[in-house]
Short mmCIF file of C-alpha atoms in Angstrom, two decimals:
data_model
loop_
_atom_site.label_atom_id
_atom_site.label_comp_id
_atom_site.label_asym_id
_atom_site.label_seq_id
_atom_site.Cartn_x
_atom_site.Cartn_y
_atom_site.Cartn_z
CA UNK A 902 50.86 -40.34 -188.54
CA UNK A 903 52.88 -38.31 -186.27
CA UNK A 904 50.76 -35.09 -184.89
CA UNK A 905 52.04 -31.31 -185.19
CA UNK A 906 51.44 -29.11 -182.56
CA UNK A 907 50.76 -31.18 -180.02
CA UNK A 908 49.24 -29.85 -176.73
CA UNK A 909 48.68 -31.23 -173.19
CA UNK A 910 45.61 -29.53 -171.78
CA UNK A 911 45.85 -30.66 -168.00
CA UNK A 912 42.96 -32.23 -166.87
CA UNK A 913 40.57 -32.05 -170.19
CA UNK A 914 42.74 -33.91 -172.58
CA UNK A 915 44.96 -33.54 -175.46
CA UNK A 916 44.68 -31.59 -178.86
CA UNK A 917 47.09 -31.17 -182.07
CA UNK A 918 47.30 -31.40 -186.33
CA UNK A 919 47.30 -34.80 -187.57
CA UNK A 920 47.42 -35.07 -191.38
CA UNK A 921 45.80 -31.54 -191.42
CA UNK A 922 42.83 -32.16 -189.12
CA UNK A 923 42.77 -30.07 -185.82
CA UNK A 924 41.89 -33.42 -183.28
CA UNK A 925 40.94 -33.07 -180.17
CA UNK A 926 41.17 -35.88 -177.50
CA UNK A 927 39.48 -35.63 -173.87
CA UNK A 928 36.14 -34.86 -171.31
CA UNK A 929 33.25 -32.90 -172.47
CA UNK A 930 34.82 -29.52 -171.15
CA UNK A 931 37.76 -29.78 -173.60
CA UNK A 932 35.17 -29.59 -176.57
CA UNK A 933 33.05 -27.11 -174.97
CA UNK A 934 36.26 -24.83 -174.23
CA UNK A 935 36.99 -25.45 -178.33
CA UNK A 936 33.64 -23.82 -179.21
CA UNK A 937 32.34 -27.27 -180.56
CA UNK A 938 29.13 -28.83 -179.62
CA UNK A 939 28.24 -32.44 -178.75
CA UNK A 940 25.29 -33.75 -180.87
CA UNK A 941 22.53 -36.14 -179.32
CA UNK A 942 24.47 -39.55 -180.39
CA UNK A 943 27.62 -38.83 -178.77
CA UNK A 944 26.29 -37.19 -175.76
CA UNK A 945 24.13 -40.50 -175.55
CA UNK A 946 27.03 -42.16 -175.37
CA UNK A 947 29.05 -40.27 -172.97
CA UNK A 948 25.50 -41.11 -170.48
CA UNK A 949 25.90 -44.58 -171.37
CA UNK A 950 29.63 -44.98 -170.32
CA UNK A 951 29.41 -42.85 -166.63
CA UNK A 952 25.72 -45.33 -166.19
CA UNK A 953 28.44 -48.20 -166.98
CA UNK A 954 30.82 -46.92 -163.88
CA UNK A 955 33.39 -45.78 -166.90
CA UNK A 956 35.12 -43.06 -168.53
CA UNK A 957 33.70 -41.33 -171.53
CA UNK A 958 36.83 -39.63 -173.82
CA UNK A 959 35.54 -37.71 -176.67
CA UNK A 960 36.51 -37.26 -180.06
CA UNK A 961 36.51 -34.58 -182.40
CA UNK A 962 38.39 -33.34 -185.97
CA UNK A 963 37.49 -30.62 -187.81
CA UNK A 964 35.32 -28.70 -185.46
CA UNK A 965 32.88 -32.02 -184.65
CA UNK A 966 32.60 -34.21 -181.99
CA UNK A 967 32.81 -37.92 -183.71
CA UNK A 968 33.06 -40.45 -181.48
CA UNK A 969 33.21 -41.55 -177.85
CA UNK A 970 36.00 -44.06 -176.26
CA UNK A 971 34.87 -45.73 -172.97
CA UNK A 972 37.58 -46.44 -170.55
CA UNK A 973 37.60 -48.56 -167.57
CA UNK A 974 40.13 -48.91 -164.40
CA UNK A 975 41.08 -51.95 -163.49
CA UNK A 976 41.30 -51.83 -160.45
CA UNK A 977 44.22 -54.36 -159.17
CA UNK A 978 43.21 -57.49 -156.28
CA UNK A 979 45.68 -56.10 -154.23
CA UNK A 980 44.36 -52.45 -153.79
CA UNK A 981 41.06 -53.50 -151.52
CA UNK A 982 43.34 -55.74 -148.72
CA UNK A 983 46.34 -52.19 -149.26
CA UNK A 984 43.30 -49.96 -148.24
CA UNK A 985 42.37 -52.32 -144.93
CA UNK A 986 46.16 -52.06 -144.26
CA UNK A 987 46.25 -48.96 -144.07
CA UNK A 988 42.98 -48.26 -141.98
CA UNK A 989 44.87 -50.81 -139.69
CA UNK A 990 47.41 -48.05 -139.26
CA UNK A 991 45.13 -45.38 -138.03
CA UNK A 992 45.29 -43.95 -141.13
CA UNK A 993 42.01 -42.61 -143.45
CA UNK A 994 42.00 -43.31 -147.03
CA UNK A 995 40.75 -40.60 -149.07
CA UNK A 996 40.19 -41.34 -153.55
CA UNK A 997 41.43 -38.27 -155.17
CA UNK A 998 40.40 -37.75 -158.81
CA UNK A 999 40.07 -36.13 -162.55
CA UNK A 1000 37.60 -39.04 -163.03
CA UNK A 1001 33.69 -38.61 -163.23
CA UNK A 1002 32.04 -39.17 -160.01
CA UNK A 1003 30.27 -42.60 -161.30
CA UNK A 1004 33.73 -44.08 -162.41
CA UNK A 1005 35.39 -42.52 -158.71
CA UNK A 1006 32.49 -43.71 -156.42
CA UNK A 1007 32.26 -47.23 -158.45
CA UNK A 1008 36.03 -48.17 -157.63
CA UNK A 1009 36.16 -46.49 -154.26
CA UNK A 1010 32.87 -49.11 -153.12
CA UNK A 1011 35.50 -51.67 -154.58
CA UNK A 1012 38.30 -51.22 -152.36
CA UNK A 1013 36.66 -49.65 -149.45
CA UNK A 1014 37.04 -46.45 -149.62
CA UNK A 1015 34.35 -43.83 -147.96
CA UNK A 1016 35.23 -40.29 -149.08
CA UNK A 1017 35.59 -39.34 -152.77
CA UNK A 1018 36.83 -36.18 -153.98
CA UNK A 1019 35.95 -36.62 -157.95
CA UNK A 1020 36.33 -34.85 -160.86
CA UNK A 1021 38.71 -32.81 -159.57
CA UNK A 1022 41.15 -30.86 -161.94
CA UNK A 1023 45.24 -30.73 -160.99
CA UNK A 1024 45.17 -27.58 -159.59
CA UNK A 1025 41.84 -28.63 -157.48
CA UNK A 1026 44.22 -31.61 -156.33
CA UNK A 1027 45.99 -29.23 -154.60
CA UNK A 1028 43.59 -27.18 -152.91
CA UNK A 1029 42.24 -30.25 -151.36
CA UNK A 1030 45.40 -31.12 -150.11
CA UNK A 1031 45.37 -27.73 -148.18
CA UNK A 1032 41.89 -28.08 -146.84
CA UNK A 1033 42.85 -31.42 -144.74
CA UNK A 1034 45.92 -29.85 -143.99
CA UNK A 1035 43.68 -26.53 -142.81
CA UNK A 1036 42.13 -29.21 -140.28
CA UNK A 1037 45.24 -29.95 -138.81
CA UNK A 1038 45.88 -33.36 -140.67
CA UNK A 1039 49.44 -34.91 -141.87
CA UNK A 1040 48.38 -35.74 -145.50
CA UNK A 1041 50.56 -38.40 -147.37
CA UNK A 1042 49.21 -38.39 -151.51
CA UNK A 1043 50.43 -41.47 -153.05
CA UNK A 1044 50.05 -40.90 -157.02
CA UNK A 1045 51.85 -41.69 -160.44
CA UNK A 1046 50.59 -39.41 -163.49
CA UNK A 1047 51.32 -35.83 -164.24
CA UNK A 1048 48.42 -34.55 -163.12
CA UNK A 1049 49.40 -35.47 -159.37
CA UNK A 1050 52.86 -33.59 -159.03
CA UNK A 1051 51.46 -30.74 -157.80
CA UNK A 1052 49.47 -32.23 -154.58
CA UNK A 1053 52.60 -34.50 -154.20
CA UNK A 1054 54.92 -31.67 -153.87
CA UNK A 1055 51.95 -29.83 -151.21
CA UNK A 1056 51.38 -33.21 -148.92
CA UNK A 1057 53.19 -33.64 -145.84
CA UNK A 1058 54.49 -36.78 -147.40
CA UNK A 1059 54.67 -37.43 -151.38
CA UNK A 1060 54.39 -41.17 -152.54
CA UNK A 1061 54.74 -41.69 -156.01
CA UNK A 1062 54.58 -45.29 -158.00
CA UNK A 1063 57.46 -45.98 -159.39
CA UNK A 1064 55.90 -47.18 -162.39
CA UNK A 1065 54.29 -43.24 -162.51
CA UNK A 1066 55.51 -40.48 -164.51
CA UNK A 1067 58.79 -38.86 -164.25
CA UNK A 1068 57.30 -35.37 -163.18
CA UNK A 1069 55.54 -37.52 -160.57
CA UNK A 1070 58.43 -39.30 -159.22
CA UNK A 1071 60.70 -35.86 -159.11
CA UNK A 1072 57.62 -34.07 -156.81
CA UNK A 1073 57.32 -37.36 -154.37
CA UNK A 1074 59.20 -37.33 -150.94
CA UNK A 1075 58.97 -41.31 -151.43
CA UNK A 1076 59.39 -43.61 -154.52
CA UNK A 1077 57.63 -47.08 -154.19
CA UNK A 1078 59.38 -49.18 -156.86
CA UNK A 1079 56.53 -51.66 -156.64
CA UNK A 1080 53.43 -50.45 -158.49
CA UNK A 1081 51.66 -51.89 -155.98
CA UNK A 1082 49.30 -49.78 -153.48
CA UNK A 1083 50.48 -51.89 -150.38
CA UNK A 1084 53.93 -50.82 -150.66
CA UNK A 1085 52.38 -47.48 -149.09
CA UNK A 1086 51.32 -49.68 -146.17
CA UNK A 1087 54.74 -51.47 -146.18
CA UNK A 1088 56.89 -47.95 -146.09
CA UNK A 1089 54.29 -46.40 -143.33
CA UNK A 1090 54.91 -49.63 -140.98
CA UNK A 1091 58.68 -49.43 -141.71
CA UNK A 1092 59.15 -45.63 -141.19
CA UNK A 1093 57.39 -46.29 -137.57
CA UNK A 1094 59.20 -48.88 -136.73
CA UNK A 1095 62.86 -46.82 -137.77
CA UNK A 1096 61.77 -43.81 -135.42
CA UNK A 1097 60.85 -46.45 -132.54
CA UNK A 1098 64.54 -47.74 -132.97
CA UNK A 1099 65.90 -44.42 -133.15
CA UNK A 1100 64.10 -43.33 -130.00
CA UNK A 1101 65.22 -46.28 -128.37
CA UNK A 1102 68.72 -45.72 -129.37
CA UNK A 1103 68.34 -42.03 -128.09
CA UNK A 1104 67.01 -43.26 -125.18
CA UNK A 1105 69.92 -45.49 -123.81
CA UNK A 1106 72.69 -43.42 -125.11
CA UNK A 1107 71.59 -40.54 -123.26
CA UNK A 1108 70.59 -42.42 -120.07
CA UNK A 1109 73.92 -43.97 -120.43
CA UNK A 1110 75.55 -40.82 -120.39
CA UNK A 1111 73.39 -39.08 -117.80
CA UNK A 1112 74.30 -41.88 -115.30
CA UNK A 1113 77.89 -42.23 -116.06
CA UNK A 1114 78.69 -38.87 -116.22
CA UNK A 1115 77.74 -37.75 -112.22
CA UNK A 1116 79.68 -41.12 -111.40
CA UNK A 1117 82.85 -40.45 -113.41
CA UNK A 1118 82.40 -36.65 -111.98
CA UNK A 1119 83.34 -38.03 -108.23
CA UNK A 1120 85.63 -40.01 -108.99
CA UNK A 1121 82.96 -43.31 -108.70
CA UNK A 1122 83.63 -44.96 -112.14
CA UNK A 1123 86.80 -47.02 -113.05
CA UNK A 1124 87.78 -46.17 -116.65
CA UNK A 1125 88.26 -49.11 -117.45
CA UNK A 1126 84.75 -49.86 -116.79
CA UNK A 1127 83.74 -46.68 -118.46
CA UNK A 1128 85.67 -47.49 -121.76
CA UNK A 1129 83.93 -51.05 -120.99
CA UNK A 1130 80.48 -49.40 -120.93
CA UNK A 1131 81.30 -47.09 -123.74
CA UNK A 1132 81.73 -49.92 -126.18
CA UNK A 1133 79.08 -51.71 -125.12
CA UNK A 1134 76.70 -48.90 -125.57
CA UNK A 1135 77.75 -48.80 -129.25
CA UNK A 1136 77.09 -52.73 -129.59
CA UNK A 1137 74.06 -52.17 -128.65
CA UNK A 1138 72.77 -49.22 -130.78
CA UNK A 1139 74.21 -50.89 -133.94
CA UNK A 1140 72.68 -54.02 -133.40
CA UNK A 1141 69.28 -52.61 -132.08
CA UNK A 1142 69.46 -50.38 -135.51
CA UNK A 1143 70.26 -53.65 -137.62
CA UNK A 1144 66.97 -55.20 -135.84
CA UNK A 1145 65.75 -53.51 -139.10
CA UNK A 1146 66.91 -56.09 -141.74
CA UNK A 1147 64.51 -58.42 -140.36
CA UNK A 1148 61.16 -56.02 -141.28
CA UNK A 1149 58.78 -57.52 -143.95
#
């Protein structure tokens, strides 16, 4: 049946009407903001699921908690060799999370990841965000659900998954159109390697210019040869920029 009143809490879970029942969908807190209590069975089970390295969602209608869905991440082959990548660029990887600490620190030992902020509600996302940038670290947040729009939007450099939410994708400086962590990798290395060329093509036009310029001043530089040079400083920038075709 289709649900009435439907409500998004961010970061606890979702609640609404469905077929007159007042449901409620999401992490202990969500409950315990509601007013209702977890009996022993349930909270048993919510022990059970963080001891298993998952997430516990609970369930309750009518004021009572009812039953307790376990979810697990998969967490995809690619992500552990995308983290190395990315260490191979200098750069720290950092797991940023709503999920419960067991869950967080269980797929962080997966992929190689050594600092875990978990548990951490949208808002919190944010703050954390600040603090690195507080130490005088360029943060780039690479994320894909609602809940990560806000620390996209604060991060020197937004990534979001193309396969992410729309509010997501809108907040992102970057969209990787691969859902695919090492795409993050793949856009660092290419973004390096476009302000190398541009350097380089700063470099030789101006040097060009600061050369010819003294010589033409005197009287020194045939323009012919000047006109000659000219063009064959553009040759070179274009074809030094189209160098870039060849990244993969």
């Amino acid at each position: 049946p289709t649900p009435e009143d439907f409500t998004n809490v961010p970061g606890l879970g979702v609640q609404g009407i469905v077929d007159g029942h007042a449901v409620l969908v999401g992490r202990e807190q969500l409950l315990t903001k509601a007013g209702i209590g977890i009996p022993a069975d349930p909270a048993g089970a919510v022990a059970h699921a963080a001891g298993r390295g998952r997430t516990a969602i609970v369930v309750a209608w009518d004021g009572e908690a009812r039953a307790v869905l376990e979810v697990a991440d998969a967490v995809k082959s690619s992500s552990a060799q995308a983290v190395t990548e990315l260490r191979a660029l200098g750069l720290t990887p950092i797991l940023l999370t709503g999920d419960n600490r067991a869950v967080a620190e269980a797929v962080a030992a997966e992929v190689g990841i050594d600092t875990v902020y978990a548990e951490v509600m949208p808002e919190d996302k944010v703050d954390v965000v600040k603090e690195l940038q507080s130490q005088g670290r360029s943060v780039a947040m690479v994320g894909d659900g609602v809940n990560d729009a806000a620390a996209l939007a604060q991060a020197d450099l937004g990534l979001a998954m193309g396969t992410g939410t729309d509010a997501a994708i809108e907040a992102s400086d970057l969209t990787l159109v691969r859902g695919d962590l090492k795409v993050a990798a793949d856009a660092i290395r290419l973004s390096r390697r476009t302000l190398t060329t541009i350097r380089g093509n700063l470099l030789w036009a101006f040097g060009y210019n600061v050369a010819a310029l003294p010589l033409a001043a005197f009287g020194l530089l045939n323009p012919m040869i000047a006109g000659a040079a000219m063009a064959l400083s553009s040759v070179f920038v274009v074809t030094n920029s189209l160098r870039l075709r060849a990244f993969t």
